[in-house]
Short mmCIF file of C-alpha atoms and ligand atoms in Angstrom, two decimals:
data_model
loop_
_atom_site.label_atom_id
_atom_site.label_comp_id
_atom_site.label_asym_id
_atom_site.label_seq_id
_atom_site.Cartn_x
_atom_site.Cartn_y
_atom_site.Cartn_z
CA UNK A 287 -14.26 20.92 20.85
CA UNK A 288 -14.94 20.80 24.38
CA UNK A 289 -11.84 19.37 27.02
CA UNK A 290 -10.36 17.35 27.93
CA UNK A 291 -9.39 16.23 24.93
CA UNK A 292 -7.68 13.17 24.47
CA UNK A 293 -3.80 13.01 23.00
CA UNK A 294 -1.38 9.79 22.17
CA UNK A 295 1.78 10.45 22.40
CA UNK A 296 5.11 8.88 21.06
CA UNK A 297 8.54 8.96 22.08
CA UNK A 298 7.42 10.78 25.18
CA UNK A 299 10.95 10.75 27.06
CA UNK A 300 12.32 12.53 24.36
CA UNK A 301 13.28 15.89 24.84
CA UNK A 302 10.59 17.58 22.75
CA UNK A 303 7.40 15.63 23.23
CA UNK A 304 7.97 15.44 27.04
CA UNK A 305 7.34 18.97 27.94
CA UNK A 306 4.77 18.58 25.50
CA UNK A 307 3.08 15.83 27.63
CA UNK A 308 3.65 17.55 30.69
CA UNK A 309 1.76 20.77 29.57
CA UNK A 310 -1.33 18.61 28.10
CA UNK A 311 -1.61 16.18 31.63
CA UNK A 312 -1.53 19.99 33.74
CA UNK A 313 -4.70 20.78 31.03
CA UNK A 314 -6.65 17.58 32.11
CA UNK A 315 -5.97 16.45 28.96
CA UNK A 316 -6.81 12.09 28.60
CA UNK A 317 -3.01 11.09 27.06
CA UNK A 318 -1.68 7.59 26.63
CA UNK A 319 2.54 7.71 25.94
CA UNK A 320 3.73 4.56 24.43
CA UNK A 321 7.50 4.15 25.73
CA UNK A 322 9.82 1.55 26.25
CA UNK A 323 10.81 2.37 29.42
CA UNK A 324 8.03 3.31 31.87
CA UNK A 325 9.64 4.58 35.12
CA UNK A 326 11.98 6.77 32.61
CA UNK A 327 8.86 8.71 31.64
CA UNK A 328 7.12 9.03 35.20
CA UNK A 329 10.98 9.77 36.91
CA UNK A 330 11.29 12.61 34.32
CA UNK A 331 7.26 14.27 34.07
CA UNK A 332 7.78 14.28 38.08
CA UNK A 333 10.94 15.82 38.10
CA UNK A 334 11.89 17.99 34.88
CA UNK A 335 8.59 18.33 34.50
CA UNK A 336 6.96 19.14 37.68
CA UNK A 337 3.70 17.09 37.12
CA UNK A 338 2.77 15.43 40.44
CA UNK A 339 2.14 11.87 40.73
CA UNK A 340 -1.61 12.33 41.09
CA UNK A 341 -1.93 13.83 38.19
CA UNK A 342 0.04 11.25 36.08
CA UNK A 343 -2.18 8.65 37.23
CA UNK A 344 -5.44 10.45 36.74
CA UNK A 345 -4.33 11.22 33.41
CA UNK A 346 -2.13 9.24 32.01
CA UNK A 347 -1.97 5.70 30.56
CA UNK A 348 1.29 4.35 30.07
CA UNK A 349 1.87 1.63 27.53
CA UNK A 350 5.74 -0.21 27.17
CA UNK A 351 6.78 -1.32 23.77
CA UNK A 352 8.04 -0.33 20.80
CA UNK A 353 7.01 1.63 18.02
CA UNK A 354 7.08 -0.71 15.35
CA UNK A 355 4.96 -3.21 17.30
CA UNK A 356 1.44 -2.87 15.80
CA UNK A 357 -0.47 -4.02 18.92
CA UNK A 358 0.95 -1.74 21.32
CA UNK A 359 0.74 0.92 18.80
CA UNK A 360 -2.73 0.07 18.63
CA UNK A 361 -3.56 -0.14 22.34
CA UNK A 362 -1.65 3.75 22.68
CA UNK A 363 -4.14 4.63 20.07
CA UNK A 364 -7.20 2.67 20.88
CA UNK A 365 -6.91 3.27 24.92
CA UNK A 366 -9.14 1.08 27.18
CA UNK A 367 -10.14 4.36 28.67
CA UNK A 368 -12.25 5.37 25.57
CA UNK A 369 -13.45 1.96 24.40
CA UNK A 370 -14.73 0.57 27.77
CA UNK A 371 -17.46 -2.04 26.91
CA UNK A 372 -15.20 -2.99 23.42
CA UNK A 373 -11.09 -2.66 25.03
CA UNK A 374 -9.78 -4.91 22.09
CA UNK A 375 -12.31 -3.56 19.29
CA UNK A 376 -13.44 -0.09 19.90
CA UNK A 377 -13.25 2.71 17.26
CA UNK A 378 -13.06 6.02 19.41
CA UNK A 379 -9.75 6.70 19.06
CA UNK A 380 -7.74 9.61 20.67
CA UNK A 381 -7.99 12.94 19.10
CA UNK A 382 -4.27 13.89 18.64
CA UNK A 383 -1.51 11.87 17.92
CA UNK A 384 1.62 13.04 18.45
CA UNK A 385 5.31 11.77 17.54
CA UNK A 386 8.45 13.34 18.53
CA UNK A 387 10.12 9.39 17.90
CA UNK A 388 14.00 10.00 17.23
CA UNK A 389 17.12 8.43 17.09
CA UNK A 390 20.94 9.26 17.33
CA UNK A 391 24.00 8.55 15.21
CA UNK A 392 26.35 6.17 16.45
CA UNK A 393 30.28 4.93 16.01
CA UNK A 394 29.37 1.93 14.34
CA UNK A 395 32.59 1.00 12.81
CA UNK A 396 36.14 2.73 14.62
CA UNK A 397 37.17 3.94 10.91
CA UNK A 398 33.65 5.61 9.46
CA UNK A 399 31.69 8.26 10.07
CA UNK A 400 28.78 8.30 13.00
CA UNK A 401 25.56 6.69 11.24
CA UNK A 402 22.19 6.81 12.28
CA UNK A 403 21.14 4.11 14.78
CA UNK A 404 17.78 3.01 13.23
CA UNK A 405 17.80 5.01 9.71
CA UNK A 406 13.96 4.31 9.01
CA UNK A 407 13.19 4.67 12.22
CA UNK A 408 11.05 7.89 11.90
CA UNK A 409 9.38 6.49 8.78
CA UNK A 410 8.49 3.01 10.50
CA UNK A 411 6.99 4.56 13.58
CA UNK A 412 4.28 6.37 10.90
CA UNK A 413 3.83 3.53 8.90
CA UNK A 414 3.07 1.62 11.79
CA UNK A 415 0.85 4.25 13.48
CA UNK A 416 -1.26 4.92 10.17
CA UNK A 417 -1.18 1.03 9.37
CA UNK A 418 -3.16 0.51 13.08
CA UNK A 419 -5.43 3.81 12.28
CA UNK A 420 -6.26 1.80 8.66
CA UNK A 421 -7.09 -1.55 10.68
CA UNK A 422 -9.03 -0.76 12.89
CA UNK A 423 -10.69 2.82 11.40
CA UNK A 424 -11.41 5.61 14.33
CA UNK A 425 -14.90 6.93 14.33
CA UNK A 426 -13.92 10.64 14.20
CA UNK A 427 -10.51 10.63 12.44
CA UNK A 428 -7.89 11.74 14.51
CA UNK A 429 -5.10 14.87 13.69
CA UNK A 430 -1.60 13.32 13.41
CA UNK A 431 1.58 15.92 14.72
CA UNK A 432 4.84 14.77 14.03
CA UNK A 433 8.36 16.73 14.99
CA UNK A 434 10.45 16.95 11.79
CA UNK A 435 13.15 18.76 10.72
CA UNK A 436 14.12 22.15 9.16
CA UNK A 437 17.00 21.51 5.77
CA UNK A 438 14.53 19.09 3.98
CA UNK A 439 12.06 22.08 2.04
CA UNK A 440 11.83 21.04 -1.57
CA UNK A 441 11.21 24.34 -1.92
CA UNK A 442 15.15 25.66 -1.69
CA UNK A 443 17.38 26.37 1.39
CA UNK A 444 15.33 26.81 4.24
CA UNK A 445 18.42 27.32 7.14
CA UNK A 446 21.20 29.37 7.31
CA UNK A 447 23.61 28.81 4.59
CA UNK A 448 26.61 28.67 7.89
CA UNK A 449 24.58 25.61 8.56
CA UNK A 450 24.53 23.57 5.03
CA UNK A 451 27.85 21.74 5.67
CA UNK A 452 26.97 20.32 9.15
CA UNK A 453 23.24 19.13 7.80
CA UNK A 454 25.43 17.25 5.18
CA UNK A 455 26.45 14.68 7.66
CA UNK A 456 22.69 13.95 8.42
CA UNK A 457 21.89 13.35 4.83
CA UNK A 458 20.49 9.58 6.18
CA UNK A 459 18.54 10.99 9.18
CA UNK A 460 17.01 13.83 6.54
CA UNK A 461 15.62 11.22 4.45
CA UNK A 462 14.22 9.16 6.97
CA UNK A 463 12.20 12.92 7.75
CA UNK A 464 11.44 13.56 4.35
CA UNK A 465 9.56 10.05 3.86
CA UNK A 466 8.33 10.33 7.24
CA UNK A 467 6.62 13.35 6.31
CA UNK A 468 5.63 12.13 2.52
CA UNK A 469 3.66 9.14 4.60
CA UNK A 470 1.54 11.73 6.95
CA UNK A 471 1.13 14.51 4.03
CA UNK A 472 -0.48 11.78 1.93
CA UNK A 473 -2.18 10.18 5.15
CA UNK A 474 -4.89 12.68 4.29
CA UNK A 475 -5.48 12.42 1.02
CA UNK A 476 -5.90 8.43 0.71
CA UNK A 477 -9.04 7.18 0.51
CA UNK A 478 -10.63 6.10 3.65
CA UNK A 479 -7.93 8.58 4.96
CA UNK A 480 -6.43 6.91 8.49
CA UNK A 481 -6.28 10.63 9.66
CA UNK A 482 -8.55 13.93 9.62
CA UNK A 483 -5.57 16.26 9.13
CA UNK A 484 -1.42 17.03 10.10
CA UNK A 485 1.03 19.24 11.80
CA UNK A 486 4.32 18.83 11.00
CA UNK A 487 6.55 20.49 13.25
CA UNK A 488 10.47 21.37 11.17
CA UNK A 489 12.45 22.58 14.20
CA UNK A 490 15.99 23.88 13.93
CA UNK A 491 19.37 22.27 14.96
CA UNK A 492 17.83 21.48 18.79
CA UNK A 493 19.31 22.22 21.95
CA UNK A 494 19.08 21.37 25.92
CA UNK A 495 18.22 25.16 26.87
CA UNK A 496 15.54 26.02 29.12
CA UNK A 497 12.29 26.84 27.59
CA UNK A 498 12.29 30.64 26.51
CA UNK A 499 8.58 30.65 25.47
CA UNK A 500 6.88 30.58 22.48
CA UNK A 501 6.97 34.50 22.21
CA UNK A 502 10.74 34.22 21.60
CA UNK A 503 10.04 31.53 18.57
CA UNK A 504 9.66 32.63 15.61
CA UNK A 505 7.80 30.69 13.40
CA UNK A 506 6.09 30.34 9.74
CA UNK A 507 4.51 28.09 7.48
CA UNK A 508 5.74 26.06 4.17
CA UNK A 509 3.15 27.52 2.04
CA UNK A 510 4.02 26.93 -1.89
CA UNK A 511 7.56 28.46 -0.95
CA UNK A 512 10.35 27.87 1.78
CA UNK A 513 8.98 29.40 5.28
CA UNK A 514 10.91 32.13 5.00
CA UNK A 515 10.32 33.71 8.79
CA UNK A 516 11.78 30.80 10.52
CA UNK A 517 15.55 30.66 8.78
CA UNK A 518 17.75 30.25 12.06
CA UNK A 519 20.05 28.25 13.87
CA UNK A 520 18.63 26.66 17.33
CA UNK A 521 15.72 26.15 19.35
CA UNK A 522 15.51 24.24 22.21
CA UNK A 523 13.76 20.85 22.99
CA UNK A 524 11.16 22.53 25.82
CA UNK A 525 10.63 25.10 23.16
CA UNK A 526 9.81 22.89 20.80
CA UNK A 527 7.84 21.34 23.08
CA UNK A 528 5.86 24.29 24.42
CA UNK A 529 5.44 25.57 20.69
CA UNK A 530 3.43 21.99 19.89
CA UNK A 531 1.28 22.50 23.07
CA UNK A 532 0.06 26.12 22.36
CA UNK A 533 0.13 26.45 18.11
CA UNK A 534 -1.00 22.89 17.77
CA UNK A 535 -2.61 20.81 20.64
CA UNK A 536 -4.68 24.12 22.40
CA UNK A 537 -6.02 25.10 18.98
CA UNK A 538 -7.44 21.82 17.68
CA UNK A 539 -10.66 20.85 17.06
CA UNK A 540 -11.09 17.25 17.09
CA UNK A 541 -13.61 15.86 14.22
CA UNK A 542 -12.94 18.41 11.96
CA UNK A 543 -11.48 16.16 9.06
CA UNK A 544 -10.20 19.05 7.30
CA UNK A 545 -8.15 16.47 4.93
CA UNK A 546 -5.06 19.40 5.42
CA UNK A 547 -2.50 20.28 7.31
CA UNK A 548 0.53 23.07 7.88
CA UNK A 549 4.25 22.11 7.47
CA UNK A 550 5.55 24.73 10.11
CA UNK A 551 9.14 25.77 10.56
CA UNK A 552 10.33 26.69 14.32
CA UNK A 553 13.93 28.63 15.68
CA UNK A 554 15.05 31.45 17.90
N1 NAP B 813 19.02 16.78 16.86
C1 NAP B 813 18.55 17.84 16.24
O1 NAP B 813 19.20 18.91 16.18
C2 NAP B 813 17.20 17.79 15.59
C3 NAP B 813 16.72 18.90 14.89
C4 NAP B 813 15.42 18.88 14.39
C5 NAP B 813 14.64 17.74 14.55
N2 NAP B 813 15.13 16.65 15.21
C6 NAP B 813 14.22 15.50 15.37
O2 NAP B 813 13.20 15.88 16.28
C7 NAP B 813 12.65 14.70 16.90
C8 NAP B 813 12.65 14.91 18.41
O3 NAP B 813 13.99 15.05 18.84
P1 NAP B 813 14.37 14.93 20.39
O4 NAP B 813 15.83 15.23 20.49
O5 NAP B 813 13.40 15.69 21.18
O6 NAP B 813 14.12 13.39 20.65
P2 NAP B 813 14.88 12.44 21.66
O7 NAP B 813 15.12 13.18 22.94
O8 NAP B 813 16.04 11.80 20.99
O9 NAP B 813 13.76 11.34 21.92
C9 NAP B 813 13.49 10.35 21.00
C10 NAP B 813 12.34 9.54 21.54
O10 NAP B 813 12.08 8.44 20.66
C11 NAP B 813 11.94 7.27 21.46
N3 NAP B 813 12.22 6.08 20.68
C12 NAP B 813 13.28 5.85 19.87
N4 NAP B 813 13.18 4.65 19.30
C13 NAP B 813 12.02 4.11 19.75
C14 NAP B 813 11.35 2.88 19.52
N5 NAP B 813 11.84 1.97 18.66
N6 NAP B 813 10.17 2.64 20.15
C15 NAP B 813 9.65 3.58 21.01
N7 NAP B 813 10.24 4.75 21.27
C16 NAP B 813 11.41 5.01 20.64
C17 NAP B 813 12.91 7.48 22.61
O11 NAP B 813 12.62 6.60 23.65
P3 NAP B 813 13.73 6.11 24.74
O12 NAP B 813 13.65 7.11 25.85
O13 NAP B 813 13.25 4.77 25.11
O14 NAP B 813 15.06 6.11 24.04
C18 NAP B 813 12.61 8.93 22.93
O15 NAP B 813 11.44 9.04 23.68
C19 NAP B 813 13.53 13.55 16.46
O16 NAP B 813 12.92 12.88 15.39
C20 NAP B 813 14.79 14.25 15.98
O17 NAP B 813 15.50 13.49 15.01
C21 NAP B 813 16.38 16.66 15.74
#
């Protein structure tokens, strides 16, 4: 399709999505970033991220809430930008929604393990964000991206086997993923279907590195069997990042509907 396209993004401060952001505001891209803490995104796109204040407000709609809040979700999906004569009841949606929403485990109790913050949270930011696509149905359906995690393939071990033990302990944060990504996979298929197609994104354990490129990543795709290229340790966040930009975002076609999607695997 012809630019600028237009993206939605979700947990944009997070280490992934916000180089992800970054690259798609220096493209011209429309994006609207749903965060709960606006001068957290616009301190870090300005200064991790080198994107000049200009361009963040040409570009860039900024919405504060929370993910599980349907009308914010909404508004992030639904921007004023696109639906100018109809802000509250428009159906041009963005094109591209993407979520890199996360949480981390905490010490909840002195004598237990670390457990995950918000253990659905993953799963309640796509319910929420397919629950505002099926109320208020987008004119072209829009592709839905989502950052996920590699040790979840039903199809077998898909990470080093030095690795198993530690992705034990994240059993809870796992299955938040796997019904995370049950929710888009079948997004699809439903009938309406909220969305036109899915990427989801299984990166390795993630680090704070410096972004290496997407030449150094090597990547494959869950295709009837575990991705078998992409068996590795670490990749980090602005690789993760960069890899959603260029394999995903560049590449997509909005109104295509293709009622698919790839499960893709990412490491060094
Ligand atoms: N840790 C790993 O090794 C690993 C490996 C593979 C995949 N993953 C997964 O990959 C994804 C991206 O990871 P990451 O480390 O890049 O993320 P991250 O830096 O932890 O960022 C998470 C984002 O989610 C936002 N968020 C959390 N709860 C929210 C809520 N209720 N409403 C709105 N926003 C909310 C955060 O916003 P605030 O800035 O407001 O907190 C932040 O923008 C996560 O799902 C993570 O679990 C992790």
């Amino acid at each position: 399709m012809s630019s600028p396209k237009s993206v939605a993004f979700f947990g944009a401060t997070g280490g992934s999505t916000a180089p992800c952001l970054a690259s798609c505001l220096k493209a011209g891209y429309t994006c609207t970033a749903l965060v709960r803490n606006a001068s957290k995104l616009t301190e870090l796109l300005e200064t991790s991220q080198s994107v000049s204040s200009d361009l963040i407000s040409m570009h860039l709609t900024i919405i504060v809430g929370n993910v599980k809040d349907s009308a914010s979700v909404t508004q992030t999906l639904f921007p004023e930008s696109l639906n100018p004569t109809n802000p509250t009841g428009g159906n041009k949606s963005v094109d591209l929604i993407i979520s890199g929403i996360g949480c981390y485990p905490v010490q909840k109790r002195w004598y237990s393990f670390p457990e995950q913050e918000d253990p659905t949270l993953c799963q309640d930011a796509i319910s929420t964000i397919l629950n505002a696509l099926n109320s208020r149905p987008p004119l072209v359906k829009p592709g839905l991206v989502v950052v996920s995690t590699t040790g979840i393939s039903k199809y077998g071990r898909d990470i080093p086997l030095l690795m198993v033990p530690l992705y034990r302990f994240l059993h809870t944060a796992h299955q938040d993923k796997i019904v995370m990504e049950n929710l888009v996979i079948k997004a699809v298929t439903e009938d309406p279907a909220p969305i036109g197609s899915y990427a989801v994104v299984r990166a390795s354990l993630l680090t704070v590195g410096p972004a290496l490129g997407v030449d150094k990543i090597r990547w494959d795709i869950e295709d009837g069997k575990v991705a078998e290229k992409a068996i590795g340790y670490t990749i980090s966040r602005a690789d993760v990042g960069g890899f959603v930009f260029e394999k995903v975002v560049v590449p997509f076609e909005s109104g295509k509907n293709e009622r698919t999607g790839k499960v893709y695997s990412i490491t060094y």
